[in-house]
Short mmCIF file of C-alpha atoms in Angstrom, two decimals:
data_model
loop_
_atom_site.label_atom_id
_atom_site.label_comp_id
_atom_site.label_asym_id
_atom_site.label_seq_id
_atom_site.Cartn_x
_atom_site.Cartn_y
_atom_site.Cartn_z
CA MET A 1 100.49 114.77 90.61
CA LYS A 2 100.10 111.10 91.63
CA ALA A 3 102.94 109.56 93.68
CA TYR A 4 102.86 105.88 94.43
CA ILE A 5 104.75 104.56 97.54
CA PHE A 6 105.72 101.04 98.49
CA PRO A 7 106.21 99.78 101.95
CA GLY A 8 109.17 97.78 103.41
CA GLN A 9 109.73 95.01 106.03
CA GLY A 10 107.40 95.03 109.07
CA ALA A 11 104.11 95.58 107.10
CA GLN A 12 103.52 91.84 106.63
CA PHE A 13 100.36 90.21 108.12
CA THR A 14 98.61 86.75 108.06
CA GLY A 15 96.43 86.44 105.11
CA MET A 16 98.11 89.07 103.10
CA GLY A 17 97.34 88.89 99.31
CA LEU A 18 94.58 86.27 99.66
CA ASP A 19 91.92 88.80 98.49
CA LEU A 20 93.99 89.48 95.40
CA TYR A 21 94.47 85.82 94.64
CA GLU A 22 90.71 85.14 95.01
CA ASN A 23 89.44 88.10 92.97
CA SER A 24 91.85 88.42 90.18
CA PRO A 25 92.86 85.85 87.66
CA GLU A 26 95.91 87.95 86.82
CA ALA A 27 96.98 87.96 90.41
CA GLN A 28 96.43 84.27 90.84
CA HIS A 29 98.73 83.72 87.77
CA LEU A 30 101.47 85.89 89.23
CA PHE A 31 101.38 84.39 92.67
CA GLU A 32 101.65 80.84 91.01
CA ASP A 33 104.64 82.22 89.03
CA ALA A 34 106.13 83.35 92.31
CA ASN A 35 105.97 79.93 93.83
CA ALA A 36 107.79 78.41 90.74
CA ILE A 37 110.49 81.05 90.79
CA LEU A 38 111.17 80.91 94.61
CA GLY A 39 110.90 76.97 94.60
CA PHE A 40 108.47 76.95 97.54
CA ASN A 41 104.87 77.81 98.02
CA ILE A 42 105.17 81.26 99.54
CA THR A 43 101.42 81.65 98.97
CA ASP A 44 100.71 79.04 101.69
CA VAL A 45 102.71 81.07 104.17
CA MET A 46 101.18 84.31 103.06
CA PHE A 47 97.66 83.20 103.12
CA GLU A 48 97.57 80.78 106.05
CA GLY A 49 101.01 81.04 107.95
CA THR A 50 101.43 82.30 111.37
CA ALA A 51 103.02 85.62 112.22
CA ASP A 52 106.35 83.74 113.08
CA GLN A 53 106.34 81.92 109.68
CA LEU A 54 105.86 85.18 107.98
CA LYS A 55 108.82 86.59 109.85
CA GLU A 56 111.27 84.20 108.43
CA THR A 57 113.87 86.07 106.26
CA LYS A 58 113.22 84.05 103.16
CA VAL A 59 109.53 84.75 103.32
CA THR A 60 109.03 88.35 104.69
CA GLN A 61 110.78 90.40 102.02
CA PRO A 62 109.37 88.39 98.94
CA ALA A 63 105.91 88.40 100.61
CA ILE A 64 105.85 92.12 100.97
CA PHE A 65 107.31 92.57 97.49
CA LEU A 66 104.59 90.27 95.98
CA HIS A 67 101.63 91.95 97.74
CA SER A 68 102.72 95.43 96.55
CA VAL A 69 103.72 94.53 93.00
CA ILE A 70 100.75 92.26 92.29
CA LEU A 71 98.36 94.77 93.72
CA ALA A 72 99.89 97.45 91.31
CA LYS A 73 99.44 95.11 88.38
CA THR A 74 95.74 94.43 89.12
CA LEU A 75 95.01 98.19 89.20
CA GLY A 76 95.04 98.10 85.32
CA ASP A 77 94.77 101.39 83.53
CA SER A 78 94.10 103.32 86.71
CA PHE A 79 97.79 102.83 87.77
CA LYS A 80 99.47 105.83 86.22
CA PRO A 81 102.23 106.86 88.50
CA GLU A 82 103.91 110.20 87.87
CA MET A 83 106.45 109.35 90.53
CA VAL A 84 107.25 106.41 92.82
CA ALA A 85 109.24 105.62 95.94
CA GLY A 86 109.70 102.60 98.12
CA HIS A 87 110.93 102.38 101.82
CA SER A 88 113.97 100.11 101.80
CA LEU A 89 112.73 96.80 100.33
CA GLY A 90 109.83 98.76 98.89
CA GLU A 91 112.14 100.37 96.37
CA PHE A 92 112.42 97.03 94.51
CA SER A 93 108.52 96.90 94.30
CA ALA A 94 108.49 100.52 93.12
CA LEU A 95 111.00 99.67 90.34
CA VAL A 96 109.00 96.71 89.14
CA ALA A 97 105.73 98.78 89.29
CA ALA A 98 107.45 101.50 87.21
CA GLY A 99 108.69 99.12 84.59
CA ALA A 100 112.40 99.27 85.33
CA LEU A 101 112.50 95.69 86.41
CA SER A 102 110.70 92.61 85.24
CA PHE A 103 108.43 90.89 87.80
CA GLU A 104 110.75 87.71 87.71
CA ASP A 105 113.99 89.72 88.09
CA GLY A 106 112.65 91.76 90.80
CA LEU A 107 111.43 88.72 92.83
CA LYS A 108 114.74 87.01 92.43
CA LEU A 109 116.71 90.03 93.63
CA VAL A 110 114.46 90.44 96.56
CA SER A 111 114.95 86.85 97.49
CA GLN A 112 118.66 87.09 97.16
CA ARG A 113 118.81 90.28 99.15
CA ALA A 114 116.80 88.73 101.98
CA GLN A 115 119.14 85.79 102.09
CA ALA A 116 122.32 87.89 101.81
CA MET A 117 121.09 90.05 104.66
CA GLN A 118 120.37 87.04 106.79
CA LYS A 119 123.89 85.86 106.21
CA ALA A 120 125.37 89.25 107.22
CA CYS A 121 123.13 89.21 110.32
CA GLU A 122 124.70 85.95 111.43
CA LEU A 123 128.21 87.12 111.16
CA GLN A 124 128.03 89.53 114.15
CA PRO A 125 125.29 90.32 116.71
CA SER A 126 123.76 93.59 115.53
CA THR A 127 120.47 95.46 115.92
CA MET A 128 118.57 98.61 115.47
CA ALA A 129 116.59 101.06 117.74
CA ALA A 130 114.00 103.76 117.18
CA VAL A 131 114.67 107.21 118.51
CA LEU A 132 111.85 109.69 119.02
CA GLY A 133 111.73 113.40 119.67
CA LEU A 134 115.21 114.50 118.63
CA GLU A 135 116.43 116.40 115.68
CA ASP A 136 118.35 114.42 113.14
CA LYS A 137 121.61 116.34 113.67
CA VAL A 138 121.57 115.57 117.43
CA VAL A 139 121.18 111.83 116.68
CA GLU A 140 123.89 111.93 114.02
CA ASP A 141 126.34 113.65 116.32
CA ILE A 142 125.81 111.36 119.40
CA CYS A 143 126.12 108.35 117.20
CA ALA A 144 129.36 109.76 115.78
CA GLN A 145 130.91 110.04 119.35
CA ILE A 146 130.13 106.27 120.38
CA ASP A 147 132.73 103.69 120.11
CA GLY A 148 131.77 100.83 117.79
CA VAL A 149 129.41 100.87 114.85
CA VAL A 150 126.28 102.95 115.16
CA VAL A 151 124.77 105.03 112.60
CA ALA A 152 121.52 106.73 111.50
CA ALA A 153 119.71 104.13 109.29
CA ASN A 154 116.18 105.33 108.68
CA TYR A 155 115.03 108.94 108.39
CA ASN A 156 111.32 108.04 108.78
CA CYS A 157 109.74 111.48 109.54
CA PRO A 158 110.77 114.56 111.53
CA GLY A 159 111.46 113.42 115.12
CA GLN A 160 111.58 109.69 114.14
CA LEU A 161 114.91 108.19 113.31
CA VAL A 162 116.17 104.62 113.46
CA ILE A 163 119.65 103.90 114.37
CA SER A 164 121.56 100.74 113.44
CA GLY A 165 124.87 98.99 114.43
CA ASP A 166 126.51 96.58 116.72
CA VAL A 167 124.43 95.64 119.89
CA SER A 168 126.56 97.25 122.47
CA ALA A 169 127.19 100.43 120.45
CA VAL A 170 123.32 100.87 119.83
CA GLU A 171 122.75 100.23 123.62
CA ARG A 172 125.19 102.85 124.53
CA ALA A 173 123.90 105.30 121.93
CA CYS A 174 120.39 104.76 123.39
CA GLU A 175 121.37 105.72 126.80
CA ALA A 176 123.23 108.90 125.53
CA LEU A 177 120.32 109.82 123.36
CA LYS A 178 117.93 109.57 126.38
CA GLU A 179 120.23 111.81 128.36
CA ALA A 180 120.11 114.30 125.46
CA GLY A 181 116.36 114.45 125.70
CA ALA A 182 114.99 111.70 123.31
CA ARG A 183 111.39 111.07 124.24
CA ARG A 184 112.22 107.39 123.57
CA ALA A 185 115.23 105.26 122.45
CA LEU A 186 113.81 101.84 122.01
CA MET A 187 115.59 98.75 120.74
CA LEU A 188 113.75 97.04 117.83
CA PRO A 189 113.03 93.35 117.65
CA VAL A 190 115.14 92.90 114.49
CA GLY A 191 118.03 90.49 113.93
CA GLY A 192 120.44 92.80 112.17
CA ALA A 193 121.91 96.20 111.60
CA PHE A 194 120.22 97.09 108.41
CA HIS A 195 121.34 100.09 106.46
CA SER A 196 124.65 100.25 108.19
CA PRO A 197 128.31 99.28 107.40
CA MET A 198 127.50 95.92 109.01
CA MET A 199 125.56 95.08 105.86
CA GLU A 200 128.76 95.23 103.71
CA PRO A 201 129.02 91.45 103.20
CA ALA A 202 125.31 91.45 101.93
CA ARG A 203 126.02 94.56 99.72
CA GLU A 204 128.76 92.71 98.03
CA GLU A 205 126.76 89.66 97.22
CA LEU A 206 123.73 91.62 96.09
CA ALA A 207 125.97 94.00 93.83
CA ALA A 208 127.03 91.00 91.72
CA ALA A 209 123.32 89.99 91.36
CA ILE A 210 122.28 93.50 90.43
CA GLU A 211 125.07 94.03 88.03
CA ASN A 212 123.90 90.88 86.08
CA THR A 213 120.24 91.83 85.95
CA THR A 214 118.72 93.91 83.13
CA PHE A 215 117.20 97.21 84.10
CA SER A 216 115.14 99.43 81.80
CA LYS A 217 114.24 103.12 81.96
CA PRO A 218 111.31 103.59 84.37
CA ASN A 219 108.01 104.95 83.13
CA CYS A 220 108.43 107.82 85.64
CA PRO A 221 111.05 109.02 87.99
CA ILE A 222 111.88 106.92 91.23
CA TYR A 223 112.86 108.69 94.31
CA GLN A 224 115.67 106.36 95.78
CA ASN A 225 116.40 105.89 99.24
CA VAL A 226 120.12 106.77 98.93
CA THR A 227 119.62 110.14 97.16
CA ALA A 228 116.14 111.12 97.88
CA THR A 229 116.00 112.62 94.41
CA ALA A 230 114.33 111.73 91.10
CA ILE A 231 116.19 109.15 89.26
CA THR A 232 115.40 107.81 85.80
CA ASP A 233 118.91 106.61 84.53
CA GLU A 234 119.35 102.79 84.67
CA ASN A 235 122.88 102.84 85.70
CA GLU A 236 122.27 105.39 88.56
CA ILE A 237 119.28 103.19 89.65
CA LYS A 238 121.48 100.25 89.92
CA ALA A 239 124.27 102.00 91.76
CA ASN A 240 121.83 103.41 94.29
CA LEU A 241 120.18 100.00 94.81
CA ILE A 242 123.66 98.54 95.49
CA SER A 243 124.44 101.40 97.84
CA GLN A 244 121.15 101.17 99.67
CA LEU A 245 122.05 98.09 101.91
CA THR A 246 124.79 100.06 103.82
CA ALA A 247 123.35 103.56 103.37
CA PRO A 248 120.59 105.16 105.24
CA VAL A 249 116.95 105.30 104.03
CA ARG A 250 116.18 109.04 103.44
CA TRP A 251 112.48 108.76 103.52
CA THR A 252 111.72 112.20 105.15
CA GLN A 253 113.92 113.88 102.45
CA SER A 254 112.36 111.64 99.60
CA VAL A 255 108.76 112.65 100.46
CA GLN A 256 109.76 116.29 100.98
CA GLN A 257 111.39 116.31 97.47
CA MET A 258 108.38 114.59 95.90
CA ILE A 259 106.07 117.30 97.42
CA LYS A 260 108.47 119.94 96.13
CA ASP A 261 108.25 118.36 92.67
CA GLY A 262 104.57 118.56 92.55
CA ALA A 263 103.16 115.38 94.39
CA THR A 264 99.64 116.06 95.54
CA LEU A 265 98.32 112.53 96.26
CA PHE A 266 100.42 109.51 97.86
CA THR A 267 98.87 106.23 97.26
CA GLU A 268 100.43 103.31 99.40
CA VAL A 269 100.54 100.12 97.41
CA GLY A 270 100.89 96.93 99.51
CA PRO A 271 100.21 95.76 103.14
CA GLY A 272 99.51 98.29 105.89
CA LYS A 273 99.41 102.03 106.23
CA VAL A 274 102.80 102.75 107.73
CA LEU A 275 104.03 105.04 105.05
CA GLN A 276 100.75 107.10 104.82
CA GLY A 277 101.24 107.86 108.54
CA LEU A 278 104.78 108.99 107.99
CA VAL A 279 103.85 111.11 104.92
CA LYS A 280 101.21 112.84 107.06
CA LYS A 281 103.92 113.46 109.74
CA ILE A 282 106.23 114.91 107.12
CA ASP A 283 103.60 117.17 105.69
CA ARG A 284 100.09 117.43 107.34
CA GLU A 285 98.59 118.99 104.16
CA ALA A 286 99.58 115.84 101.86
CA GLN A 287 96.81 113.65 100.68
CA THR A 288 97.16 109.94 101.25
CA GLU A 289 95.22 106.77 100.31
CA SER A 290 95.62 103.00 100.13
CA ALA A 291 95.41 101.24 96.74
CA THR A 292 92.63 98.80 96.61
CA LEU A 293 91.66 96.12 93.98
CA GLU A 294 88.27 97.79 93.58
CA THR A 295 90.22 100.88 92.08
CA LYS A 296 90.12 99.00 88.74
CA THR A 297 86.25 99.63 88.57
CA ASP A 298 86.61 103.38 89.10
CA GLU A 299 87.72 104.20 85.55
#
């Protein structure tokens, strides 16, 4: 079975999407629509901007979303997903690609999500850290013993977990995790505690926007971050999308479930190859590939 997976924040690069814009009239049209919807020329930043400009909150999330969704749309008839999943932000790309959300609504929600997260980050100093070489349970138990807010945020693959919370709690957790035998416990260069209770103000703001957006039944099951199970019901999809900002990304569990449900090939749609690397670490036997514009001629 064909599974399509969509990357999240951190996959951006200068020049992203330019090949699509230059080689597909449909892509060009969608990029122009995106500029109009967002009210600024995101294409200028994507195609010619510096790494620092691409890192701006209002740019990063919409840019990755656009790269993924527009690439999926240019694949034409060869894009026949039997299951989809996206890592954090990538879940929005997956929902649009699977027909549960319109392009315009998806982009508006991603833009609102980015701005709501930025506001939440400014309320209190918070951060994230990558923990390598410990079992999930050990990391969870140590985080639970630390004063302050620090929780497991991203279950990326076995032995790689990202924790999230207020700065001092994350620092103390990193020390405790190293003492417990972590190969590394490394602070990440992010401006906020994503997928933690500290995103509650952003969750509330995004909840209102999601509730007011029309969702349709997707063309195939989406394995959502919050549950790591196949979901097709629109109301469940909405509820999980709202919970996602303060709940962990269960990527390991999602991929394991997709394989259990018959996934044989994972195609990453969007910038970079991060998710393919994680899939291989979750299951060495899994087949992975990148979606490319040329796929269209393979029919």
